[in-house]
CSV table of C-alpha atoms in Angstrom, one decimal:
chain,number,residue,atom,x,y,z
A,1152,MET,CA,56.8,211.8,162.8
A,1153,PRO,CA,54.1,209.1,162.7
A,1154,LEU,CA,53.7,207.0,165.8
A,1155,GLU,CA,51.7,203.8,165.4
A,1156,VAL,CA,51.0,200.5,167.1
A,1157,VAL,CA,52.5,197.9,164.7
A,1158,GLU,CA,51.0,194.4,164.7
A,1159,PRO,CA,52.4,191.3,162.9
A,1160,ARG,CA,50.8,190.3,159.6
A,1161,ILE,CA,52.6,187.1,158.8
A,1162,ARG,CA,51.7,185.2,155.7
A,1163,GLY,CA,53.6,181.9,155.3
A,1164,PHE,CA,57.3,182.6,155.4
A,1165,ILE,CA,57.0,186.4,155.0
A,1166,SER,CA,55.6,189.3,157.1
A,1167,LEU,CA,53.8,192.2,155.6
A,1168,THR,CA,54.8,194.4,158.6
A,1169,ALA,CA,57.9,195.1,160.6
A,1170,HIS,CA,58.2,196.5,164.0
A,1171,PRO,CA,60.7,199.4,164.1
A,1172,GLU,CA,61.7,199.2,167.7
A,1173,GLY,CA,61.7,195.4,167.7
A,1174,CYS,CA,64.2,195.5,164.8
A,1175,ALA,CA,66.3,198.2,166.6
A,1176,GLU,CA,66.4,196.2,169.8
A,1177,ARG,CA,67.6,193.1,168.0
A,1178,VAL,CA,70.4,195.1,166.3
A,1179,ARG,CA,71.5,196.6,169.6
A,1180,ARG,CA,71.8,193.1,171.0
A,1181,GLU,CA,73.7,191.8,168.0
A,1182,VAL,CA,76.1,194.8,168.4
A,1183,GLU,CA,76.6,193.9,172.0
A,1184,THR,CA,77.5,190.3,171.0
A,1185,VAL,CA,80.1,191.7,168.5
A,1186,ARG,CA,81.6,194.0,171.1
A,1187,ALA,CA,81.6,191.4,173.8
A,1188,ALA,CA,83.8,189.2,171.6
A,1189,GLY,CA,86.6,191.7,171.8
A,1190,PRO,CA,88.6,193.4,169.0
A,1191,MET,CA,88.8,191.5,165.7
A,1192,PRO,CA,91.7,191.7,163.2
A,1193,PRO,CA,91.3,195.3,161.9
A,1194,LEU,CA,90.0,196.2,158.5
A,1195,GLY,CA,90.3,199.6,156.7
A,1196,ASN,CA,87.4,199.5,154.3
A,1197,ALA,CA,84.6,196.9,153.8
A,1198,LEU,CA,81.8,196.4,151.3
A,1199,VAL,CA,78.8,194.2,152.2
A,1200,ILE,CA,76.5,193.4,149.3
A,1201,GLY,CA,73.2,192.2,150.8
A,1202,SER,CA,73.7,194.0,154.1
A,1203,SER,CA,70.3,194.4,155.7
A,1204,THR,CA,69.4,190.9,157.1
A,1205,GLY,CA,70.8,187.5,158.1
A,1206,TYR,CA,74.4,186.8,157.5
A,1207,GLY,CA,74.9,190.0,155.5
A,1208,LEU,CA,73.7,192.2,158.4
A,1209,ALA,CA,75.9,190.2,160.8
A,1210,SER,CA,78.9,190.8,158.5
A,1211,LEU,CA,78.1,194.5,158.4
A,1212,LEU,CA,78.0,194.7,162.2
A,1213,CYS,CA,81.2,192.7,162.6
A,1214,SER,CA,83.0,194.8,160.0
A,1215,LEU,CA,81.8,198.1,161.6
A,1216,PHE,CA,81.8,197.4,165.3
A,1217,GLY,CA,84.3,194.5,165.6
A,1218,ALA,CA,87.0,195.2,162.9
A,1219,GLY,CA,86.6,198.9,162.9
A,1220,ALA,CA,86.1,199.2,159.2
A,1221,ALA,CA,84.6,202.1,157.3
A,1222,THR,CA,81.7,200.1,155.8
A,1223,LEU,CA,79.5,200.5,152.8
A,1224,GLY,CA,76.4,198.3,152.6
A,1225,VAL,CA,74.2,197.5,149.6
A,1226,CYS,CA,70.6,196.4,150.0
A,1227,LEU,CA,67.1,196.5,148.5
A,1228,GLU,CA,64.7,197.6,151.2
A,1229,ARG,CA,61.5,199.5,151.5
A,1230,ALA,CA,61.8,202.9,153.2
A,1231,PRO,CA,59.0,204.1,155.5
A,1232,ARG,CA,56.7,206.6,153.8
A,1233,GLY,CA,54.1,208.5,155.7
A,1234,ASP,CA,52.0,206.1,157.7
A,1235,ARG,CA,53.3,203.2,155.7
A,1236,GLY,CA,56.1,201.4,157.6
A,1237,GLY,CA,59.4,200.3,156.2
A,1238,SER,CA,60.7,196.8,155.8
A,1239,ALA,CA,62.5,194.9,158.5
A,1240,GLY,CA,65.8,195.3,156.7
A,1241,TRP,CA,65.4,199.0,156.5
A,1242,TYR,CA,64.8,199.3,160.3
A,1243,ASN,CA,67.8,197.0,161.0
A,1244,LEU,CA,70.0,199.4,159.0
A,1245,ALA,CA,68.4,202.5,160.5
A,1246,GLU,CA,69.5,201.3,163.9
A,1247,ALA,CA,73.0,200.3,162.7
A,1248,HIS,CA,73.4,203.8,161.2
A,1249,ARG,CA,72.2,205.4,164.4
A,1250,LEU,CA,74.7,203.5,166.5
A,1251,ALA,CA,77.5,204.1,164.0
A,1252,ALA,CA,76.9,207.9,164.0
A,1253,ALA,CA,76.8,207.9,167.8
A,1254,GLY,CA,80.1,206.1,167.9
A,1255,GLY,CA,81.8,208.2,165.2
A,1256,ARG,CA,82.0,205.2,162.8
A,1257,HIS,CA,81.7,205.5,159.1
A,1258,LEU,CA,78.7,203.6,157.6
A,1259,GLU,CA,76.9,204.3,154.4
A,1260,THR,CA,74.2,202.4,152.5
A,1261,VAL,CA,73.3,202.2,148.8
A,1262,ASN,CA,69.6,201.1,148.6
A,1263,GLY,CA,68.8,199.5,145.3
A,1264,ASP,CA,69.1,196.4,143.1
A,1265,ALA,CA,72.6,195.0,143.5
A,1266,PHE,CA,72.4,193.3,140.1
A,1267,SER,CA,71.9,196.7,138.3
A,1268,VAL,CA,74.4,198.8,136.5
A,1269,ASP,CA,73.2,201.9,138.4
A,1270,VAL,CA,73.8,200.5,141.8
A,1271,LYS,CA,77.3,199.3,140.9
A,1272,ARG,CA,78.0,202.7,139.5
A,1273,ARG,CA,76.8,204.4,142.7
A,1274,VAL,CA,78.9,202.1,144.9
A,1275,MET,CA,82.0,202.7,142.8
A,1276,GLU,CA,81.5,206.5,143.1
A,1277,ALA,CA,81.0,206.3,146.9
A,1278,LEU,CA,84.1,204.1,147.4
A,1279,ALA,CA,86.3,206.4,145.2
A,1280,GLU,CA,85.0,209.6,146.9
A,1281,ARG,CA,84.7,208.7,150.6
A,1282,PHE,CA,86.3,205.3,151.3
A,1283,GLY,CA,89.2,204.1,149.2
A,1284,PRO,CA,90.4,200.6,148.3
A,1285,LEU,CA,88.6,197.7,150.0
A,1286,ASP,CA,90.2,195.2,152.4
A,1287,LEU,CA,87.1,193.0,152.4
A,1288,VAL,CA,84.1,192.4,150.1
A,1289,VAL,CA,81.2,190.2,151.4
A,1290,TYR,CA,78.7,189.0,148.9
A,1291,SER,CA,75.6,187.9,150.7
A,1292,LEU,CA,72.6,188.1,148.3
A,1293,ALA,CA,69.6,185.8,148.5
A,1294,ALA,CA,67.5,187.2,145.7
A,1295,PRO,CA,64.3,185.7,144.2
A,1296,ARG,CA,64.9,187.4,140.8
A,1297,ARG,CA,67.6,188.9,138.6
A,1298,ASP,CA,67.1,191.1,135.6
A,1299,ASP,CA,69.8,191.4,133.0
A,1300,GLU,CA,69.9,194.9,131.6
A,1301,ALA,CA,72.1,194.1,128.7
A,1302,SER,CA,70.0,191.3,127.2
A,1303,GLY,CA,66.6,192.1,128.7
A,1304,ALA,CA,66.4,188.6,130.2
A,1305,SER,CA,64.9,187.9,133.6
A,1306,TRP,CA,65.5,184.9,135.8
A,1307,ARG,CA,63.7,183.6,138.9
A,1308,THR,CA,65.0,181.4,141.7
A,1309,THR,CA,63.2,178.0,142.0
A,1310,LEU,CA,63.3,175.8,145.1
A,1311,LYS,CA,63.0,172.3,143.6
A,1312,PRO,CA,64.9,169.0,143.6
A,1313,VAL,CA,66.9,167.9,140.6
A,1314,GLY,CA,66.5,164.6,138.8
A,1315,ALA,CA,63.7,163.2,140.9
A,1316,PRO,CA,60.7,164.5,142.9
A,1317,PHE,CA,61.1,165.3,146.6
A,1318,ARG,CA,58.9,163.5,149.1
A,1319,GLY,CA,59.3,164.2,152.7
A,1320,LYS,CA,58.2,165.8,155.9
A,1321,SER,CA,57.8,169.5,156.4
A,1322,ILE,CA,56.0,172.0,158.6
A,1323,ASP,CA,53.2,174.3,157.7
A,1324,LEU,CA,54.3,177.5,159.3
A,1325,ARG,CA,50.8,178.8,159.5
A,1326,SER,CA,49.3,175.8,161.4
A,1327,GLY,CA,52.3,174.1,163.0
A,1328,GLU,CA,51.2,170.9,161.3
A,1329,VAL,CA,53.8,168.3,160.3
A,1330,ARG,CA,52.8,166.9,156.9
A,1331,GLU,CA,54.2,165.2,153.9
A,1332,THR,CA,55.4,167.5,151.1
A,1333,SER,CA,55.7,166.6,147.5
A,1334,ILE,CA,57.7,168.7,145.0
A,1335,GLU,CA,58.3,167.9,141.4
A,1336,ALA,CA,61.8,167.9,139.9
A,1337,ALA,CA,63.0,171.1,138.3
A,1338,SER,CA,63.3,171.5,134.5
A,1339,ALA,CA,66.6,172.4,132.9
A,1340,GLU,CA,65.3,175.9,132.4
A,1341,GLU,CA,64.5,176.3,136.1
A,1342,ILE,CA,67.9,175.0,137.1
A,1343,GLU,CA,69.7,177.4,134.8
A,1344,ALA,CA,67.6,180.3,136.0
A,1345,THR,CA,68.4,179.6,139.6
A,1346,VAL,CA,72.1,179.4,138.9
A,1347,ARG,CA,71.9,182.7,137.1
A,1348,VAL,CA,70.3,184.4,140.1
A,1349,MET,CA,72.1,182.6,143.0
A,1350,GLY,CA,75.3,181.5,141.4
A,1351,GLY,CA,78.6,183.4,141.2
A,1352,ASP,CA,78.1,185.5,138.0
A,1353,ASP,CA,77.2,188.7,139.8
A,1354,TRP,CA,79.8,188.2,142.5
A,1355,ALA,CA,82.5,187.9,139.8
A,1356,ALA,CA,81.1,191.0,138.0
A,1357,TRP,CA,81.3,193.0,141.3
A,1358,MET,CA,84.9,191.9,141.9
A,1359,GLU,CA,86.0,192.6,138.3
A,1360,GLN,CA,84.5,196.1,138.3
A,1361,LEU,CA,86.2,196.8,141.7
A,1362,ARG,CA,89.5,195.6,140.3
A,1363,GLU,CA,89.2,197.7,137.1
A,1364,ALA,CA,88.4,200.7,139.2
A,1365,GLY,CA,91.5,200.2,141.4
A,1366,LEU,CA,89.2,199.7,144.5
A,1367,LEU,CA,90.8,196.5,145.8
A,1368,ALA,CA,93.6,197.0,148.3
A,1369,PRO,CA,96.6,194.7,148.2
A,1370,GLY,CA,95.7,191.5,150.1
A,1371,ALA,CA,92.0,192.1,149.6
A,1372,ARG,CA,89.7,189.2,150.6
A,1373,THR,CA,86.2,188.4,149.6
A,1374,LEU,CA,83.6,186.1,151.0
A,1375,ALA,CA,80.3,184.5,150.0
A,1376,TYR,CA,78.0,182.3,152.1
A,1377,SER,CA,76.5,178.9,151.5
A,1378,TYR,CA,75.1,175.9,153.2
A,1379,VAL,CA,75.4,172.1,152.9
A,1380,GLY,CA,73.3,170.6,155.7
A,1381,GLY,CA,72.7,167.0,156.6
A,1382,GLU,CA,71.1,164.2,154.7
A,1383,LEU,CA,67.6,165.2,155.6
A,1384,THR,CA,67.7,168.4,153.6
A,1385,GLN,CA,70.1,167.3,150.8
A,1386,ALA,CA,67.4,166.4,148.2
A,1387,ILE,CA,65.7,169.8,148.3
A,1388,TYR,CA,68.8,171.9,149.0
A,1389,ARG,CA,72.3,170.7,148.2
A,1390,HIS,CA,71.2,168.3,145.5
A,1391,GLY,CA,68.5,170.7,144.3
A,1392,THR,CA,68.4,173.8,142.2
A,1393,ILE,CA,69.9,176.0,145.0
A,1394,GLY,CA,72.7,173.4,145.4
A,1395,ARG,CA,73.5,173.8,141.7
A,1396,ALA,CA,73.7,177.5,142.2
A,1397,LYS,CA,76.0,177.1,145.2
A,1398,GLU,CA,78.3,174.7,143.3
A,1399,HIS,CA,78.6,177.5,140.7
A,1400,LEU,CA,79.3,180.0,143.5
A,1401,GLU,CA,82.1,177.8,144.9
A,1402,ALA,CA,83.7,177.4,141.4
A,1403,THR,CA,83.5,181.2,141.1
A,1404,ALA,CA,85.3,181.6,144.4
A,1405,ARG,CA,88.2,179.6,143.0
A,1406,GLU,CA,88.4,181.7,139.9
A,1407,ILE,CA,88.3,185.0,141.9
A,1408,SER,CA,90.8,183.7,144.4
A,1409,SER,CA,93.3,182.8,141.6
A,1410,ARG,CA,93.3,186.5,140.6
A,1411,LEU,CA,93.4,188.0,144.1
A,1412,ALA,CA,96.2,185.6,145.1
A,1413,ARG,CA,98.6,187.6,142.9
A,1414,ASP,CA,98.4,190.4,145.4
A,1415,GLY,CA,98.2,188.2,148.5
A,1416,GLY,CA,94.4,188.1,148.7
A,1417,GLY,CA,91.8,185.4,148.3
A,1418,ALA,CA,88.2,184.4,147.9
A,1419,TRP,CA,86.3,181.9,149.9
A,1420,VAL,CA,82.8,180.4,150.3
A,1421,SER,CA,81.9,180.0,154.0
A,1422,LEU,CA,79.6,177.1,154.7
A,1423,ASN,CA,77.5,178.3,157.6
A,1424,LYS,CA,75.2,176.6,160.1
A,1425,ALA,CA,71.5,176.4,159.7
A,1426,VAL,CA,69.8,179.6,161.1
A,1427,VAL,CA,66.4,181.1,160.5
A,1428,THR,CA,66.5,183.7,157.7
A,1429,GLN,CA,63.8,184.9,155.3
A,1430,ALA,CA,65.5,182.9,152.6
A,1431,SER,CA,65.9,179.7,154.5
A,1432,ALA,CA,62.3,179.8,155.8
A,1433,ALA,CA,61.1,179.3,152.2
A,1434,ILE,CA,63.0,176.0,151.8
A,1435,PRO,CA,60.6,173.0,152.1
A,1436,ALA,CA,61.7,170.6,155.0
A,1437,PHE,CA,64.2,173.1,156.3
A,1438,ALA,CA,62.0,174.5,159.1
A,1439,LEU,CA,61.4,171.0,160.5
A,1440,TYR,CA,65.0,170.1,160.3
A,1441,ALA,CA,66.1,173.4,161.9
A,1442,ALA,CA,63.6,173.0,164.7
A,1443,ILE,CA,65.0,169.6,165.6
A,1444,LEU,CA,68.6,170.7,165.1
A,1445,PHE,CA,68.1,173.7,167.4
A,1446,ARG,CA,66.9,171.5,170.2
A,1447,VAL,CA,69.8,169.1,169.8
A,1448,MET,CA,72.5,171.9,169.6
A,1449,LYS,CA,71.0,173.8,172.5
A,1450,GLU,CA,71.1,170.7,174.7
A,1451,ARG,CA,74.8,170.3,173.8
A,1452,GLY,CA,75.5,174.1,174.3
A,1453,THR,CA,76.7,174.5,170.7
A,1454,HIS,CA,73.9,176.5,169.1
A,1455,GLU,CA,74.8,179.7,167.3
A,1456,GLY,CA,72.9,182.4,165.5
A,1457,ALA,CA,74.1,184.3,162.5
A,1458,THR,CA,76.0,186.9,164.5
A,1459,GLU,CA,77.8,184.4,166.7
A,1460,GLN,CA,79.0,182.6,163.6
A,1461,ILE,CA,80.3,185.7,161.8
A,1462,VAL,CA,82.0,186.8,165.0
A,1463,ARG,CA,83.9,183.5,164.8
A,1464,LEU,CA,84.5,183.9,161.1
A,1465,PHE,CA,85.9,187.4,161.4
A,1466,GLY,CA,87.7,186.8,164.7
A,1467,GLU,CA,89.4,183.5,163.8
A,1468,ARG,CA,88.5,181.6,160.7
A,1469,LEU,CA,89.2,184.2,158.0
A,1470,ALA,CA,92.8,184.5,159.1
A,1471,ALA,CA,93.0,180.7,159.3
A,1472,ALA,CA,91.6,180.4,155.8
A,1473,SER,CA,94.2,182.8,154.6
A,1474,ALA,CA,96.8,180.4,156.1
A,1475,GLY,CA,95.3,177.4,154.3
A,1476,ASP,CA,92.9,176.1,157.0
A,1477,VAL,CA,90.0,175.1,154.7
A,1478,ASP,CA,88.3,171.9,153.6
A,1479,ALA,CA,89.3,169.8,150.6
A,1480,GLU,CA,87.1,172.0,148.4
A,1481,GLY,CA,88.8,175.2,149.7
A,1482,ARG,CA,85.8,176.2,151.8
A,1483,ILE,CA,85.6,177.6,155.3
A,1484,ARG,CA,83.5,175.3,157.5
A,1485,LEU,CA,81.5,177.3,160.0
A,1486,ASP,CA,79.0,174.4,160.0
A,1487,ASP,CA,81.4,172.2,161.9
A,1488,LEU,CA,79.3,172.0,165.0
A,1489,GLU,CA,76.1,171.3,163.1
A,1490,MET,CA,77.8,168.5,161.1
A,1491,GLU,CA,79.2,166.6,164.0
A,1492,PRO,CA,78.2,162.9,163.5
A,1493,ALA,CA,76.6,162.7,167.0
A,1494,VAL,CA,74.5,165.8,166.2
A,1495,GLN,CA,73.3,164.5,162.8
A,1496,ALA,CA,72.6,161.0,164.2
A,1497,ARG,CA,70.5,162.5,167.0
A,1498,VAL,CA,68.6,164.8,164.5
A,1499,ALA,CA,67.9,161.8,162.2
A,1500,GLY,CA,66.5,159.7,165.1
A,1501,ILE,CA,64.1,162.5,166.1
A,1502,TRP,CA,63.1,163.0,162.5
A,1503,GLU,CA,61.8,159.5,162.2
A,1504,ARG,CA,59.5,159.9,165.1
A,1505,ILE,CA,58.3,163.5,164.8
A,1506,ALA,CA,54.7,164.3,164.0
A,1507,THR,CA,52.3,167.1,164.7
A,1508,GLU,CA,51.3,165.6,168.1
A,1509,ASN,CA,54.9,165.5,169.5
A,1510,LEU,CA,56.4,168.5,167.6
A,1511,GLU,CA,56.7,170.6,170.8
A,1512,GLN,CA,58.2,167.8,172.8
A,1513,LEU,CA,60.8,166.5,170.2
A,1514,SER,CA,61.9,169.8,168.7
A,1515,ASP,CA,62.5,173.5,169.4
A,1516,TYR,CA,59.7,174.6,167.1
A,1517,ARG,CA,58.8,177.3,169.6
A,1518,GLY,CA,62.3,178.7,169.4
A,1519,TYR,CA,62.3,178.4,165.6
A,1520,ARG,CA,59.0,180.4,165.5
A,1521,ARG,CA,60.4,183.0,167.9
A,1522,ASP,CA,63.5,183.5,165.7
A,1523,PHE,CA,61.3,183.7,162.6
A,1524,GLU,CA,59.1,186.4,164.2
A,1525,GLN,CA,62.1,188.3,165.4
A,1526,LEU,CA,63.3,188.6,161.8
A,1527,PHE,CA,60.5,191.2,161.5
A,1528,GLY,CA,61.0,192.8,164.9
A,1529,PHE,CA,58.2,190.9,166.7
A,1530,GLY,CA,58.5,188.8,169.9
A,1531,VAL,CA,61.6,190.6,171.1
A,1532,GLU,CA,61.9,190.6,174.9
A,1533,GLY,CA,61.7,194.0,176.5
A,1534,VAL,CA,59.8,195.7,173.7
A,1535,ASP,CA,56.3,197.0,174.6
A,1536,TYR,CA,54.2,196.1,171.5
A,1537,ALA,CA,51.2,197.9,172.9
A,1538,GLU,CA,53.0,201.3,172.7
A,1539,PRO,CA,53.0,203.4,169.5
A,1540,THR,CA,56.4,203.4,167.9
A,1541,GLU,CA,58.1,205.8,165.4
A,1542,LEU,CA,57.8,204.6,161.8
A,1543,ASP,CA,60.0,207.2,160.2
A,1544,ARG,CA,63.5,206.1,161.0
A,1545,PRO,CA,66.1,207.3,158.5
A,1546,LEU,CA,69.5,206.0,157.6
A,1547,ALA,CA,71.7,208.5,159.5
A,1548,ALA,CA,74.5,210.2,157.5
A,1549,ALA,CA,78.0,209.0,158.2
A,1550,PRO,CA,80.3,211.4,160.0
A,1551,GLY,CA,82.0,213.6,157.4
A,1552,SER,CA,80.0,212.3,154.5
């Protein structure tokens, strides 16, 4: 049982280390947020693909501790080994498993590449043997790469604008300097590769395999997550390579929904508010926009993190979507508070004036940095980082599994 003092080793928008107790404490607080919201509409069985961080983790916690579902998660995380610590996602799930076991709730995790044939097979076997047909499937992957086993092809995600170069402000996360960023436009091959990784192909493949295996309950619903954002991030996000992939994701939702509707179910893309995730931190201009947005929304009392949004989604908006309360494109709008005209106007006004010298005064960059560090278990209030902590934290077995 190795005990070590774990220090942050942050490089750009990733951390090479994760603090086990810091991650555990964050998960405990997120579970408290879920429980404080009160009971959600109940679910029997749920599958969360991309379950270890961000919106996927929030979905797993809401399914398990809010809706009372027996929940199976799929992730690709590094397990601890000897004196080598695990990834933040691993430690997040280790605490979720511990809490589930203590409360007699059924949680299992399949750790592996969600794109692969082997992981899909393992998931189908687990569902057939220990769960049963699914009431909810959440698809929350944010992957940098996808390998196609059938063809041998490999595709990588690219964060680039489409049609014209991007020129705009951004933050250097290492120095806190506001600087001009320049990114050349994507090639046709880069656009296609990003759609292959981040579009709806794999979501559709999962849903079709679940249908063929008889593992979708009558009225089954499925969700994927996306983002639109304001004008300041449009060129690099919604009108960029990622945006093309998200357009494909939304088209896929309509196709899946047409099939599920025959049994009273449906598929939706939920457009969520900007939050700090490992994926979003890599998007140029996003960190600066988010830091300003956080200040504006905190001043208005409307700021939400990932878990608060998914609580609202599971507690209210999913049922409303089933009754037809969606936008003109059939999407759930959890970004409604971010996209209020007064909020966007205020953010745009600050954007024009912001520079390195006034970053702390005009934005919530300090809060953004705190959220970023907490993704890896650092900077969490109440955790003694000078104390050695247990590295070897397993994913506890579900009761009866």
